[in-house]
Amino acid sequence: MADHTSEKSAKAAAKRVVATKPRKATPKPQSGKEAKPTLLAGGNPQIAKAEGDAPVQAYIAAMPGWKSDIGRRLDAIIVRTVPSVHKVVKWNSPFYGIEGQGWFLSFHVFTRYVKVTFFRGTSLRPVPPGESKHKEVRYLDVYEDQLDEAQFAAWVKQASQLPGERM
């Protein structure tokens, strides 16, 4: 019995040593060079949570391939349609809203498309095509060269006039 107990103690001690092993330091960017953001699953850029245009532009710049162009176009349409739009990056996605009223849309990179989320999408006319498990949310999946800018601008205008989502 004593051998069995000491064996358990040794295993537990070994687990504690492994659990307290120091983490590797994140490599620092070389002087004069900015580190490129990590791309998460599906190519979604990992951008630190922050408010304002700069983190949103960093997210868009880090979007891979043709998706970066889509991100620039989405952002330009949103800003043109809602000049006073408030921007933030949360959960590795840009969010757009009206200061003090909440968020009306966000977008996120996936492997084959960019998914735009309208938080009050069921109130938009026509209703965006992508269904959600959330009652009011609707999605628009934007594939390469398939953005209907006029329809998107109409949805942005409508969405910005609805009560925003608070997160």
mmCIF file of C-alpha atoms in Angstrom:
data_model
loop_
_atom_site.group_PDB
_atom_site.id
_atom_site.type_symbol
_atom_site.label_atom_id
_atom_site.label_comp_id
_atom_site.label_asym_id
_atom_site.label_seq_id
_atom_site.Cartn_x
_atom_site.Cartn_y
_atom_site.Cartn_z
ATOM 1 C CA MET A 1 0.000 0.000 0.000
ATOM 2 C CA ALA A 2 2.827 2.400 0.882
ATOM 3 C CA ASP A 3 4.441 1.784 -2.524
ATOM 4 C CA HIS A 4 1.127 2.474 -4.254
ATOM 5 C CA THR A 5 0.647 5.762 -2.327
ATOM 6 C CA SER A 6 4.180 6.975 -3.019
ATOM 7 C CA GLU A 7 3.687 6.121 -6.709
ATOM 8 C CA LYS A 8 0.531 8.280 -6.760
ATOM 9 C CA SER A 9 2.383 11.117 -5.016
ATOM 10 C CA ALA A 10 5.205 10.962 -7.551
ATOM 11 C CA LYS A 11 2.721 11.091 -10.476
ATOM 12 C CA ALA A 12 0.874 14.034 -8.895
ATOM 13 C CA ALA A 13 4.162 15.885 -8.355
ATOM 14 C CA ALA A 14 5.149 15.255 -11.968
ATOM 15 C CA LYS A 15 1.809 16.684 -13.153
ATOM 16 C CA ARG A 16 2.349 19.821 -11.030
ATOM 17 C CA VAL A 17 5.802 20.313 -12.552
ATOM 18 C CA VAL A 18 4.359 20.016 -16.057
ATOM 19 C CA ALA A 19 1.475 22.351 -15.190
ATOM 20 C CA THR A 20 3.814 25.049 -13.896
ATOM 21 C CA LYS A 21 6.212 24.868 -16.831
ATOM 22 C CA PRO A 22 6.827 28.455 -18.044
ATOM 23 C CA ARG A 23 5.248 29.450 -21.324
ATOM 24 C CA LYS A 24 7.348 30.379 -24.294
ATOM 25 C CA ALA A 25 7.736 34.094 -24.785
ATOM 26 C CA THR A 26 5.985 35.540 -27.784
ATOM 27 C CA PRO A 27 8.585 36.603 -30.336
ATOM 28 C CA LYS A 28 8.952 40.357 -30.528
ATOM 29 C CA PRO A 29 8.889 42.074 -33.910
ATOM 30 C CA GLN A 30 12.255 43.015 -35.328
ATOM 31 C CA SER A 31 13.085 46.694 -35.119
ATOM 32 C CA GLY A 32 11.384 48.679 -37.850
ATOM 33 C CA LYS A 33 9.126 45.782 -38.840
ATOM 34 C CA GLU A 34 5.578 45.211 -37.655
ATOM 35 C CA ALA A 35 4.620 41.633 -36.883
ATOM 36 C CA LYS A 36 1.878 40.313 -39.138
ATOM 37 C CA PRO A 37 -1.261 39.256 -37.265
ATOM 38 C CA THR A 38 -1.816 35.555 -36.803
ATOM 39 C CA LEU A 39 -4.494 34.082 -39.041
ATOM 40 C CA LEU A 40 -6.922 31.900 -37.131
ATOM 41 C CA ALA A 41 -9.112 29.113 -38.507
ATOM 42 C CA GLY A 42 -10.484 29.974 -41.930
ATOM 43 C CA GLY A 43 -7.979 32.817 -42.306
ATOM 44 C CA ASN A 44 -9.627 35.166 -39.806
ATOM 45 C CA PRO A 45 -7.050 37.721 -38.535
ATOM 46 C CA GLN A 46 -6.306 37.754 -34.820
ATOM 47 C CA ILE A 47 -6.462 41.421 -33.849
ATOM 48 C CA ALA A 48 -6.464 42.672 -30.265
ATOM 49 C CA LYS A 49 -9.696 44.166 -28.943
ATOM 50 C CA ALA A 50 -9.612 47.926 -29.512
ATOM 51 C CA GLU A 51 -11.839 50.848 -30.482
ATOM 52 C CA GLY A 52 -11.548 53.127 -33.485
ATOM 53 C CA ASP A 53 -10.695 53.004 -37.153
ATOM 54 C CA ALA A 54 -7.048 51.902 -36.747
ATOM 55 C CA PRO A 55 -7.724 48.383 -35.396
ATOM 56 C CA VAL A 56 -10.476 47.863 -37.993
ATOM 57 C CA GLN A 57 -8.059 48.894 -40.764
ATOM 58 C CA ALA A 58 -5.413 46.541 -39.302
ATOM 59 C CA TYR A 59 -7.970 43.724 -39.403
ATOM 60 C CA ILE A 60 -8.897 44.517 -43.018
ATOM 61 C CA ALA A 61 -5.235 44.730 -44.068
ATOM 62 C CA ALA A 62 -4.593 41.306 -42.507
ATOM 63 C CA MET A 63 -7.533 39.633 -44.284
ATOM 64 C CA PRO A 64 -6.018 37.092 -46.698
ATOM 65 C CA GLY A 65 -6.178 37.422 -50.491
ATOM 66 C CA TRP A 66 -9.296 38.780 -52.159
ATOM 67 C CA LYS A 67 -11.061 39.025 -48.766
ATOM 68 C CA SER A 68 -9.035 42.139 -47.923
ATOM 69 C CA ASP A 69 -10.561 43.905 -50.952
ATOM 70 C CA ILE A 70 -14.036 42.838 -49.795
ATOM 71 C CA GLY A 71 -13.245 44.169 -46.310
ATOM 72 C CA ARG A 72 -12.166 47.543 -47.736
ATOM 73 C CA ARG A 73 -15.327 47.728 -49.858
ATOM 74 C CA LEU A 74 -17.595 46.809 -46.915
ATOM 75 C CA ASP A 75 -15.885 49.368 -44.670
ATOM 76 C CA ALA A 76 -16.085 52.114 -47.334
ATOM 77 C CA ILE A 77 -19.796 51.486 -47.949
ATOM 78 C CA ILE A 78 -20.534 51.516 -44.218
ATOM 79 C CA VAL A 79 -18.609 54.778 -43.670
ATOM 80 C CA ARG A 80 -20.187 56.409 -46.743
ATOM 81 C CA THR A 81 -23.690 55.341 -45.634
ATOM 82 C CA VAL A 82 -23.258 56.117 -41.922
ATOM 83 C CA PRO A 83 -20.568 58.840 -41.642
ATOM 84 C CA SER A 84 -20.762 58.934 -37.823
ATOM 85 C CA VAL A 85 -20.276 55.153 -37.482
ATOM 86 C CA HIS A 86 -18.447 53.909 -34.394
ATOM 87 C CA LYS A 87 -15.929 51.083 -34.987
ATOM 88 C CA VAL A 88 -14.334 48.474 -32.758
ATOM 89 C CA VAL A 89 -12.618 45.113 -33.065
ATOM 90 C CA LYS A 90 -14.034 42.508 -30.664
ATOM 91 C CA TRP A 91 -13.682 38.748 -30.773
ATOM 92 C CA ASN A 92 -11.422 39.070 -33.835
ATOM 93 C CA SER A 93 -14.145 40.780 -35.880
ATOM 94 C CA PRO A 94 -14.854 44.428 -36.755
ATOM 95 C CA PHE A 95 -18.108 45.779 -35.326
ATOM 96 C CA TYR A 96 -19.959 48.868 -36.543
ATOM 97 C CA GLY A 97 -22.503 50.825 -34.544
ATOM 98 C CA ILE A 98 -23.848 54.122 -33.382
ATOM 99 C CA GLU A 99 -22.160 55.538 -30.280
ATOM 100 C CA GLY A 100 -24.369 54.892 -27.248
ATOM 101 C CA GLN A 101 -26.925 52.893 -29.266
ATOM 102 C CA GLY A 102 -25.144 49.575 -29.848
ATOM 103 C CA TRP A 103 -23.843 47.592 -32.820
ATOM 104 C CA PHE A 104 -25.767 47.055 -36.040
ATOM 105 C CA LEU A 105 -23.336 44.786 -37.944
ATOM 106 C CA SER A 106 -20.038 42.952 -37.918
ATOM 107 C CA PHE A 107 -18.113 40.739 -40.300
ATOM 108 C CA HIS A 108 -15.821 37.744 -39.995
ATOM 109 C CA VAL A 109 -13.482 35.897 -42.371
ATOM 110 C CA PHE A 110 -14.111 32.265 -43.260
ATOM 111 C CA THR A 111 -12.179 30.046 -45.655
ATOM 112 C CA ARG A 112 -14.351 30.667 -48.721
ATOM 113 C CA TYR A 113 -16.268 33.844 -47.869
ATOM 114 C CA VAL A 114 -16.715 36.843 -45.577
ATOM 115 C CA LYS A 115 -19.771 36.587 -43.333
ATOM 116 C CA VAL A 116 -21.597 39.837 -42.579
ATOM 117 C CA THR A 117 -23.836 39.716 -39.504
ATOM 118 C CA PHE A 118 -26.829 42.042 -39.259
ATOM 119 C CA PHE A 119 -27.859 41.941 -35.596
ATOM 120 C CA ARG A 120 -31.442 43.071 -36.347
ATOM 121 C CA GLY A 121 -31.487 41.451 -39.788
ATOM 122 C CA THR A 122 -35.060 40.159 -39.626
ATOM 123 C CA SER A 123 -36.211 43.802 -39.570
ATOM 124 C CA LEU A 124 -34.436 44.625 -42.856
ATOM 125 C CA ARG A 125 -36.236 44.657 -46.213
ATOM 126 C CA PRO A 126 -35.615 42.516 -48.071
ATOM 127 C CA VAL A 127 -34.411 40.211 -45.314
ATOM 128 C CA PRO A 128 -30.758 39.154 -45.842
ATOM 129 C CA PRO A 129 -30.587 35.530 -47.047
ATOM 130 C CA GLY A 130 -28.607 33.790 -44.283
ATOM 131 C CA GLU A 131 -30.644 32.391 -41.425
ATOM 132 C CA SER A 132 -29.381 32.228 -37.851
ATOM 133 C CA LYS A 133 -30.224 30.311 -34.701
ATOM 134 C CA HIS A 134 -30.655 33.745 -33.091
ATOM 135 C CA LYS A 135 -34.145 35.132 -33.576
ATOM 136 C CA GLU A 136 -33.298 38.545 -35.069
ATOM 137 C CA VAL A 137 -29.881 37.897 -36.653
ATOM 138 C CA ARG A 138 -29.447 37.430 -40.402
ATOM 139 C CA TYR A 139 -26.274 36.830 -42.402
ATOM 140 C CA LEU A 140 -24.887 37.774 -45.773
ATOM 141 C CA ASP A 141 -22.114 35.508 -47.077
ATOM 142 C CA VAL A 142 -19.929 37.498 -49.488
ATOM 143 C CA TYR A 143 -17.919 35.440 -51.968
ATOM 144 C CA GLU A 144 -15.233 36.767 -54.309
ATOM 145 C CA ASP A 145 -16.694 39.292 -56.796
ATOM 146 C CA GLN A 146 -20.229 38.787 -55.472
ATOM 147 C CA LEU A 147 -21.020 41.903 -53.438
ATOM 148 C CA ASP A 148 -24.179 43.754 -54.446
ATOM 149 C CA GLU A 149 -23.022 47.155 -53.203
ATOM 150 C CA ALA A 150 -26.376 48.904 -53.696
ATOM 151 C CA GLN A 151 -28.268 46.245 -51.707
ATOM 152 C CA PHE A 152 -25.588 46.159 -49.021
ATOM 153 C CA ALA A 153 -25.730 49.968 -48.649
ATOM 154 C CA ALA A 154 -29.536 49.804 -48.339
ATOM 155 C CA TRP A 155 -29.245 47.192 -45.566
ATOM 156 C CA VAL A 156 -26.555 49.236 -43.782
ATOM 157 C CA LYS A 157 -28.771 52.344 -43.855
ATOM 158 C CA GLN A 158 -31.753 50.414 -42.496
ATOM 159 C CA ALA A 159 -29.690 48.569 -39.873
ATOM 160 C CA SER A 160 -28.095 51.779 -38.590
ATOM 161 C CA GLN A 161 -31.559 53.207 -37.888
ATOM 162 C CA LEU A 162 -32.649 50.270 -35.718
ATOM 163 C CA PRO A 163 -31.841 49.792 -32.045
ATOM 164 C CA GLY A 164 -28.345 48.334 -31.839
ATOM 165 C CA GLU A 165 -27.120 45.197 -30.130
ATOM 166 C CA ARG A 166 -25.314 45.802 -26.840
ATOM 167 C CA MET A 167 -22.305 43.552 -26.254
#
